[in-house]
């Protein structure tokens, strides 16, 4: 059973006509997916309810006995400025509408003729309220540099400030119903981030993961939306799609950058309308899951090339987080190496070896194109070959000696090493600068520095002795 409430805050409906309150509640839930609703028929109780309940948005009738909607609007704006107000009136009067907007109302709708516009307006107001709350939460976390639920991220091995900022951002958007776009190179741990988002959201339902790479349009639709019996040849019985299986939880779509244009249209409708049609059905179903997507590709470049829909891209990037590559958080390499070696030792039933002091320095000078996943594979490979107390560095030395081919963009671009406004150094000065930089990167280890320079260790030692006074 799905008990997820949308939005995270309450929506208070205020009208002295009980039948209208009931019909509006039904319309908001069925057509807008809004089920966190409070109702009030007596205008005198409105301020008490706002103070007592977690109200974030009020739909306010203008003409009521006791207290008018205009009077209540002014009180709400003055006493609870964080609460949004939408005016609903039986009168289509431009002057009244303008006055209400000036007093602080978010929008103004006419009861009898604008139900569709009203539902869209409520959804729009909810999104703005969510973003305002997220902005406040984010500002508070960054100012105090705190994490409210650090245990959620305990499985992500890091001490990097950039990763901590990512965690703070995820906590700030945890209550939002909007999709989240996770970006980052392959192997940085995007799926772990999706799991953290799911946990932070306090969902009652499951996390359902789908890798959409390589799915054609028909398979994508069937996988996500399911089908009715007889929808196509071989459909002997109805099958619930991943969207329905994720009800009350999180739907994680990995490799979203590989989605075909036809499937992108279906995903856009799902996100915009909040509903979908199982194959073979003419009755829509509402999505009851939060959508999280991930990609290692640059979606902005893909949409500029016409390979990714611009409207879908902007819909997905409402909440966007980029996970830094391992080479951008080198301080995490020793931590991760220790963790993966211990994990591999336990799995292979071996004793965890001592790590040579120069190994973290060696790895800090490697770009790790495969990121955390590559480091884990190297640790397991080293442990499988390990037989003594000290861990052999042979596996790790091999990767440093490998040549990484340049991309076409690398070949065409000439890096600027020296300031064009300054005179060039002599060959001897350039050589000394290069040696100094290599020694700094190698943290004084001549053997490693010589590898970085492509010369022998004795040759480097000779150069260093010449430089000595």
mmCIF file of C-alpha atoms in Angstrom, residues 135-428:
data_model
loop_
_atom_site.group_PDB
_atom_site.id
_atom_site.type_symbol
_atom_site.label_atom_id
_atom_site.label_comp_id
_atom_site.label_asym_id
_atom_site.label_seq_id
_atom_site.Cartn_x
_atom_site.Cartn_y
_atom_site.Cartn_z
ATOM 1 C CA UNK A 135 16.961 26.861 -0.617
ATOM 2 C CA UNK A 136 16.508 27.671 3.066
ATOM 3 C CA UNK A 137 17.634 24.203 4.143
ATOM 4 C CA UNK A 138 20.663 24.325 1.849
ATOM 5 C CA UNK A 139 21.699 27.752 3.114
ATOM 6 C CA UNK A 140 21.431 26.571 6.722
ATOM 7 C CA UNK A 141 23.516 23.428 6.112
ATOM 8 C CA UNK A 142 26.270 25.265 4.263
ATOM 9 C CA UNK A 143 26.437 28.041 6.842
ATOM 10 C CA UNK A 144 26.701 25.602 9.748
ATOM 11 C CA UNK A 145 28.612 22.940 7.735
ATOM 12 C CA UNK A 146 26.438 20.188 9.184
ATOM 13 C CA UNK A 147 24.871 16.919 8.121
ATOM 14 C CA UNK A 148 21.628 15.982 9.839
ATOM 15 C CA UNK A 149 21.816 12.310 8.851
ATOM 16 C CA UNK A 150 25.491 11.378 8.355
ATOM 17 C CA UNK A 151 24.639 7.675 8.797
ATOM 18 C CA UNK A 152 22.947 7.701 5.379
ATOM 19 C CA UNK A 153 26.353 8.299 3.750
ATOM 20 C CA UNK A 154 28.365 5.900 5.921
ATOM 21 C CA UNK A 155 28.858 3.443 3.030
ATOM 22 C CA UNK A 156 30.438 6.147 0.852
ATOM 23 C CA UNK A 157 34.120 6.225 1.841
ATOM 24 C CA UNK A 158 35.283 9.838 1.668
ATOM 25 C CA UNK A 159 36.726 12.751 3.599
ATOM 26 C CA UNK A 160 36.574 15.140 0.635
ATOM 27 C CA UNK A 161 34.972 18.577 1.117
ATOM 28 C CA UNK A 162 33.427 18.423 -2.349
ATOM 29 C CA UNK A 163 31.671 15.171 -1.493
ATOM 30 C CA UNK A 164 30.489 16.647 1.822
ATOM 31 C CA UNK A 165 28.926 19.523 -0.127
ATOM 32 C CA UNK A 166 27.152 16.945 -2.293
ATOM 33 C CA UNK A 167 25.778 15.251 0.831
ATOM 34 C CA UNK A 168 24.542 18.583 2.226
ATOM 35 C CA UNK A 169 22.801 19.336 -1.059
ATOM 36 C CA UNK A 170 21.128 15.910 -1.093
ATOM 37 C CA UNK A 171 19.816 16.457 2.430
ATOM 38 C CA UNK A 172 18.407 19.825 1.343
ATOM 39 C CA UNK A 173 16.379 18.326 -1.509
ATOM 40 C CA UNK A 174 15.375 15.153 0.323
ATOM 41 C CA UNK A 175 11.747 16.207 0.811
ATOM 42 C CA UNK A 176 11.245 17.386 -2.768
ATOM 43 C CA UNK A 177 9.071 15.443 -5.200
ATOM 44 C CA UNK A 178 11.008 16.721 -8.220
ATOM 45 C CA UNK A 179 13.381 14.465 -10.203
ATOM 46 C CA UNK A 180 17.105 14.398 -9.437
ATOM 47 C CA UNK A 181 19.809 14.274 -12.113
ATOM 48 C CA UNK A 182 23.064 12.606 -10.997
ATOM 49 C CA UNK A 183 26.034 13.318 -13.253
ATOM 50 C CA UNK A 184 29.580 12.021 -13.124
ATOM 51 C CA UNK A 185 32.095 9.829 -14.901
ATOM 52 C CA UNK A 186 31.704 6.051 -14.981
ATOM 53 C CA UNK A 187 32.770 4.455 -11.738
ATOM 54 C CA UNK A 188 32.329 7.439 -9.388
ATOM 55 C CA UNK A 189 29.461 5.815 -7.469
ATOM 56 C CA UNK A 190 26.273 7.315 -8.933
ATOM 57 C CA UNK A 191 24.200 4.325 -7.845
ATOM 58 C CA UNK A 192 25.340 4.800 -4.232
ATOM 59 C CA UNK A 193 24.156 8.404 -4.446
ATOM 60 C CA UNK A 194 20.770 7.203 -5.757
ATOM 61 C CA UNK A 195 20.485 4.860 -2.761
ATOM 62 C CA UNK A 196 21.298 7.776 -0.426
ATOM 63 C CA UNK A 197 18.583 9.937 -2.033
ATOM 64 C CA UNK A 198 16.085 7.102 -1.597
ATOM 65 C CA UNK A 199 16.982 6.674 2.087
ATOM 66 C CA UNK A 200 16.872 10.412 2.763
ATOM 67 C CA UNK A 201 13.393 10.645 1.224
ATOM 68 C CA UNK A 202 11.992 8.329 3.927
ATOM 69 C CA UNK A 203 10.076 6.416 1.264
ATOM 70 C CA UNK A 204 7.854 3.548 2.319
ATOM 71 C CA UNK A 205 8.252 1.869 -1.060
ATOM 72 C CA UNK A 206 11.297 0.238 -2.689
ATOM 73 C CA UNK A 207 14.126 1.567 -4.817
ATOM 74 C CA UNK A 208 13.638 0.133 -8.316
ATOM 75 C CA UNK A 209 16.633 0.452 -10.679
ATOM 76 C CA UNK A 210 16.463 0.287 -14.472
ATOM 77 C CA UNK A 211 19.429 0.622 -16.831
ATOM 78 C CA UNK A 212 17.828 2.173 -19.916
ATOM 79 C CA UNK A 213 20.924 1.959 -22.146
ATOM 80 C CA UNK A 214 20.143 -0.061 -25.255
ATOM 81 C CA UNK A 215 16.379 -0.287 -24.660
ATOM 82 C CA UNK A 216 14.385 0.407 -27.807
ATOM 83 C CA UNK A 217 11.171 2.406 -27.550
ATOM 84 C CA UNK A 218 8.804 -0.571 -27.204
ATOM 85 C CA UNK A 219 10.925 -2.350 -24.597
ATOM 86 C CA UNK A 220 11.368 0.923 -22.676
ATOM 87 C CA UNK A 221 7.589 1.517 -22.568
ATOM 88 C CA UNK A 222 6.846 -2.064 -21.507
ATOM 89 C CA UNK A 223 9.610 -2.062 -18.882
ATOM 90 C CA UNK A 224 8.502 1.187 -17.283
ATOM 91 C CA UNK A 225 4.740 1.197 -17.804
ATOM 92 C CA UNK A 226 3.865 -2.504 -17.975
ATOM 93 C CA UNK A 227 1.046 -3.913 -20.136
ATOM 94 C CA UNK A 228 -2.466 -5.280 -20.096
ATOM 95 C CA UNK A 229 -3.300 -8.826 -21.097
ATOM 96 C CA UNK A 230 -3.474 -9.098 -24.892
ATOM 97 C CA UNK A 231 -1.613 -5.812 -25.461
ATOM 98 C CA UNK A 232 0.659 -7.600 -27.950
ATOM 99 C CA UNK A 233 1.497 -11.091 -29.135
ATOM 100 C CA UNK A 234 2.704 -13.129 -26.180
ATOM 101 C CA UNK A 235 1.126 -10.851 -23.533
ATOM 102 C CA UNK A 236 -0.786 -13.701 -21.869
ATOM 103 C CA UNK A 237 -1.277 -11.811 -18.623
ATOM 104 C CA UNK A 238 -1.051 -8.281 -17.286
ATOM 105 C CA UNK A 239 2.322 -7.136 -15.926
ATOM 106 C CA UNK A 240 3.048 -4.178 -13.667
ATOM 107 C CA UNK A 241 5.797 -1.901 -14.948
ATOM 108 C CA UNK A 242 8.735 -0.561 -12.968
ATOM 109 C CA UNK A 243 6.880 2.706 -12.300
ATOM 110 C CA UNK A 244 4.145 0.805 -10.487
ATOM 111 C CA UNK A 245 6.625 -1.479 -8.725
ATOM 112 C CA UNK A 246 8.370 1.626 -7.361
ATOM 113 C CA UNK A 247 5.107 3.028 -5.965
ATOM 114 C CA UNK A 248 5.753 4.907 -2.741
ATOM 115 C CA UNK A 249 9.503 4.693 -3.350
ATOM 116 C CA UNK A 250 12.116 5.707 -5.895
ATOM 117 C CA UNK A 251 12.491 4.895 -9.599
ATOM 118 C CA UNK A 252 16.174 5.053 -10.599
ATOM 119 C CA UNK A 253 16.881 5.286 -14.338
ATOM 120 C CA UNK A 254 20.580 4.760 -15.052
ATOM 121 C CA UNK A 255 22.377 5.797 -18.265
ATOM 122 C CA UNK A 256 19.598 8.232 -19.173
ATOM 123 C CA UNK A 257 21.870 9.834 -21.777
ATOM 124 C CA UNK A 258 21.468 6.739 -23.987
ATOM 125 C CA UNK A 259 17.665 6.989 -24.115
ATOM 126 C CA UNK A 260 16.196 7.213 -27.633
ATOM 127 C CA UNK A 261 14.326 10.362 -28.680
ATOM 128 C CA UNK A 262 11.036 8.454 -28.887
ATOM 129 C CA UNK A 263 11.454 7.159 -25.334
ATOM 130 C CA UNK A 264 12.451 10.634 -24.158
ATOM 131 C CA UNK A 265 8.982 11.872 -25.166
ATOM 132 C CA UNK A 266 7.345 9.199 -22.986
ATOM 133 C CA UNK A 267 9.574 10.040 -20.024
ATOM 134 C CA UNK A 268 8.844 13.756 -20.425
ATOM 135 C CA UNK A 269 5.081 13.100 -20.321
ATOM 136 C CA UNK A 270 5.530 10.953 -17.215
ATOM 137 C CA UNK A 271 7.369 13.766 -15.444
ATOM 138 C CA UNK A 272 5.168 16.618 -16.652
ATOM 139 C CA UNK A 273 1.737 15.041 -16.312
ATOM 140 C CA UNK A 274 2.528 12.635 -13.497
ATOM 141 C CA UNK A 275 0.669 9.867 -15.303
ATOM 142 C CA UNK A 276 1.258 7.068 -17.809
ATOM 143 C CA UNK A 277 -0.615 4.441 -19.823
ATOM 144 C CA UNK A 278 0.258 0.732 -19.557
ATOM 145 C CA UNK A 279 0.515 -0.815 -23.026
ATOM 146 C CA UNK A 280 -2.945 -1.828 -24.235
ATOM 147 C CA UNK A 281 -4.776 0.368 -21.718
ATOM 148 C CA UNK A 282 -6.733 3.567 -22.306
ATOM 149 C CA UNK A 283 -6.929 4.406 -18.595
ATOM 150 C CA UNK A 284 -4.033 6.443 -17.190
ATOM 151 C CA UNK A 285 -2.272 5.642 -13.916
ATOM 152 C CA UNK A 286 -0.562 8.167 -11.679
ATOM 153 C CA UNK A 287 3.092 7.844 -10.797
ATOM 154 C CA UNK A 288 3.602 7.477 -7.040
ATOM 155 C CA UNK A 289 7.407 7.316 -7.058
ATOM 156 C CA UNK A 290 10.191 9.861 -7.055
ATOM 157 C CA UNK A 291 12.328 9.736 -10.203
ATOM 158 C CA UNK A 292 16.135 9.775 -10.001
ATOM 159 C CA UNK A 293 18.216 9.576 -13.192
ATOM 160 C CA UNK A 294 21.954 9.231 -13.793
ATOM 161 C CA UNK A 295 24.354 9.609 -16.700
ATOM 162 C CA UNK A 296 28.064 9.830 -17.427
ATOM 163 C CA UNK A 297 27.357 11.881 -20.561
ATOM 164 C CA UNK A 298 27.144 15.651 -20.964
ATOM 165 C CA UNK A 299 23.403 16.173 -21.488
ATOM 166 C CA UNK A 300 23.832 19.854 -22.298
ATOM 167 C CA UNK A 301 26.089 18.972 -25.231
ATOM 168 C CA UNK A 302 23.724 16.209 -26.349
ATOM 169 C CA UNK A 303 20.714 18.527 -26.391
ATOM 170 C CA UNK A 304 22.702 21.119 -28.381
ATOM 171 C CA UNK A 305 23.463 18.370 -30.915
ATOM 172 C CA UNK A 306 19.782 17.421 -31.083
ATOM 173 C CA UNK A 307 20.355 14.038 -29.419
ATOM 174 C CA UNK A 308 18.537 14.883 -26.199
ATOM 175 C CA UNK A 309 15.305 16.832 -25.870
ATOM 176 C CA UNK A 310 15.789 20.325 -24.488
ATOM 177 C CA UNK A 311 12.468 20.278 -22.576
ATOM 178 C CA UNK A 312 13.349 16.956 -20.934
ATOM 179 C CA UNK A 313 16.839 18.180 -20.067
ATOM 180 C CA UNK A 314 15.501 21.271 -18.303
ATOM 181 C CA UNK A 315 12.874 19.167 -16.557
ATOM 182 C CA UNK A 316 15.532 16.776 -15.220
ATOM 183 C CA UNK A 317 17.987 19.418 -14.091
ATOM 184 C CA UNK A 318 15.643 20.984 -11.491
ATOM 185 C CA UNK A 319 17.835 19.162 -8.981
ATOM 186 C CA UNK A 320 21.263 18.348 -10.377
ATOM 187 C CA UNK A 321 24.317 16.976 -8.626
ATOM 188 C CA UNK A 322 27.729 16.150 -10.098
ATOM 189 C CA UNK A 323 29.923 13.584 -8.373
ATOM 190 C CA UNK A 324 33.612 14.546 -8.555
ATOM 191 C CA UNK A 325 36.021 12.146 -10.239
ATOM 192 C CA UNK A 326 38.538 10.294 -8.061
ATOM 193 C CA UNK A 327 41.437 12.340 -9.477
ATOM 194 C CA UNK A 328 39.657 15.435 -8.101
ATOM 195 C CA UNK A 329 39.594 14.010 -4.573
ATOM 196 C CA UNK A 330 42.987 12.386 -4.235
ATOM 197 C CA UNK A 331 42.800 12.557 -0.456
ATOM 198 C CA UNK A 332 40.236 9.736 -0.622
ATOM 199 C CA UNK A 333 42.613 7.330 -2.407
ATOM 200 C CA UNK A 334 44.378 6.025 0.774
ATOM 201 C CA UNK A 335 41.018 5.582 2.538
ATOM 202 C CA UNK A 336 39.486 3.712 -0.386
ATOM 203 C CA UNK A 337 42.609 1.581 -0.862
ATOM 204 C CA UNK A 338 42.524 0.491 2.790
ATOM 205 C CA UNK A 339 38.812 -0.285 2.567
ATOM 206 C CA UNK A 340 39.021 -2.293 -0.667
ATOM 207 C CA UNK A 341 42.098 -4.242 0.457
ATOM 208 C CA UNK A 342 40.316 -5.204 3.689
ATOM 209 C CA UNK A 343 37.205 -6.172 1.710
ATOM 210 C CA UNK A 344 39.257 -8.247 -0.750
ATOM 211 C CA UNK A 345 41.272 -9.902 2.035
ATOM 212 C CA UNK A 346 38.081 -11.014 3.779
ATOM 213 C CA UNK A 347 36.552 -12.312 0.554
ATOM 214 C CA UNK A 348 39.730 -14.171 -0.464
ATOM 215 C CA UNK A 349 40.316 -15.431 3.091
ATOM 216 C CA UNK A 350 43.716 -13.748 3.340
ATOM 217 C CA UNK A 351 45.394 -11.514 5.899
ATOM 218 C CA UNK A 352 45.277 -7.847 5.009
ATOM 219 C CA UNK A 353 48.846 -6.821 4.022
ATOM 220 C CA UNK A 354 50.869 -3.768 4.971
ATOM 221 C CA UNK A 355 50.659 -1.001 2.381
ATOM 222 C CA UNK A 356 54.034 0.395 1.167
ATOM 223 C CA UNK A 357 54.423 4.075 2.046
ATOM 224 C CA UNK A 358 55.117 5.024 -1.570
ATOM 225 C CA UNK A 359 51.943 3.366 -2.923
ATOM 226 C CA UNK A 360 49.480 6.198 -2.070
ATOM 227 C CA UNK A 361 51.971 8.656 -3.613
ATOM 228 C CA UNK A 362 52.159 6.508 -6.746
ATOM 229 C CA UNK A 363 48.367 6.349 -7.027
ATOM 230 C CA UNK A 364 47.990 10.101 -6.457
ATOM 231 C CA UNK A 365 49.853 10.609 -9.744
ATOM 232 C CA UNK A 366 47.487 8.394 -11.721
ATOM 233 C CA UNK A 367 44.388 9.865 -13.406
ATOM 234 C CA UNK A 368 42.069 6.899 -12.663
ATOM 235 C CA UNK A 369 39.867 6.970 -15.790
ATOM 236 C CA UNK A 370 37.768 4.218 -14.206
ATOM 237 C CA UNK A 371 37.509 6.125 -10.915
ATOM 238 C CA UNK A 372 36.534 4.282 -7.696
ATOM 239 C CA UNK A 373 35.497 1.179 -9.612
ATOM 240 C CA UNK A 374 38.987 0.953 -11.150
ATOM 241 C CA UNK A 375 40.709 1.364 -7.770
ATOM 242 C CA UNK A 376 38.567 -1.415 -6.345
ATOM 243 C CA UNK A 377 39.516 -3.717 -9.236
ATOM 244 C CA UNK A 378 43.213 -2.936 -8.723
ATOM 245 C CA UNK A 379 42.964 -3.678 -4.999
ATOM 246 C CA UNK A 380 41.300 -7.037 -5.674
ATOM 247 C CA UNK A 381 43.885 -7.860 -8.359
ATOM 248 C CA UNK A 382 46.747 -7.015 -5.989
ATOM 249 C CA UNK A 383 45.211 -9.090 -3.184
ATOM 250 C CA UNK A 384 44.754 -12.112 -5.461
ATOM 251 C CA UNK A 385 48.524 -12.046 -6.197
ATOM 252 C CA UNK A 386 49.584 -11.203 -2.639
ATOM 253 C CA UNK A 387 51.584 -13.775 -0.625
ATOM 254 C CA UNK A 388 53.808 -11.827 1.803
ATOM 255 C CA UNK A 389 53.311 -9.333 4.632
ATOM 256 C CA UNK A 390 54.027 -6.294 2.435
ATOM 257 C CA UNK A 391 51.676 -5.654 -0.491
ATOM 258 C CA UNK A 392 53.403 -5.876 -3.867
ATOM 259 C CA UNK A 393 53.301 -2.702 -5.945
ATOM 260 C CA UNK A 394 53.686 -4.505 -9.276
ATOM 261 C CA UNK A 395 49.991 -4.311 -10.226
ATOM 262 C CA UNK A 396 49.925 -0.602 -9.482
ATOM 263 C CA UNK A 397 53.201 0.140 -11.264
ATOM 264 C CA UNK A 398 51.816 -1.399 -14.449
ATOM 265 C CA UNK A 399 48.979 1.126 -14.637
ATOM 266 C CA UNK A 400 51.340 4.074 -14.207
ATOM 267 C CA UNK A 401 53.508 2.818 -17.052
ATOM 268 C CA UNK A 402 50.575 2.458 -19.411
ATOM 269 C CA UNK A 403 50.218 5.170 -22.004
ATOM 270 C CA UNK A 404 46.807 6.812 -22.097
ATOM 271 C CA UNK A 405 45.950 7.704 -25.724
ATOM 272 C CA UNK A 406 45.100 11.328 -26.400
ATOM 273 C CA UNK A 407 41.634 12.252 -27.624
ATOM 274 C CA UNK A 408 41.225 14.228 -30.835
ATOM 275 C CA UNK A 409 40.524 17.371 -28.804
ATOM 276 C CA UNK A 410 43.754 16.809 -26.860
ATOM 277 C CA UNK A 411 45.736 16.544 -30.090
ATOM 278 C CA UNK A 412 44.302 19.697 -31.603
ATOM 279 C CA UNK A 413 44.743 21.815 -28.471
ATOM 280 C CA UNK A 414 48.175 23.180 -27.624
ATOM 281 C CA UNK A 415 48.508 23.594 -23.854
ATOM 282 C CA UNK A 416 49.879 26.910 -22.631
ATOM 283 C CA UNK A 417 52.720 26.011 -20.267
ATOM 284 C CA UNK A 418 54.577 29.306 -20.142
ATOM 285 C CA UNK A 419 53.158 32.799 -19.826
ATOM 286 C CA UNK A 420 53.350 34.366 -23.297
ATOM 287 C CA UNK A 421 53.956 37.775 -21.703
ATOM 288 C CA UNK A 422 57.094 36.548 -19.934
ATOM 289 C CA UNK A 423 60.460 35.520 -21.435
ATOM 290 C CA UNK A 424 60.954 31.776 -21.921
ATOM 291 C CA UNK A 425 63.201 29.942 -19.432
ATOM 292 C CA UNK A 426 66.408 28.396 -20.673
ATOM 293 C CA UNK A 427 66.552 24.629 -21.232
ATOM 294 C CA UNK A 428 68.515 24.233 -18.007
#
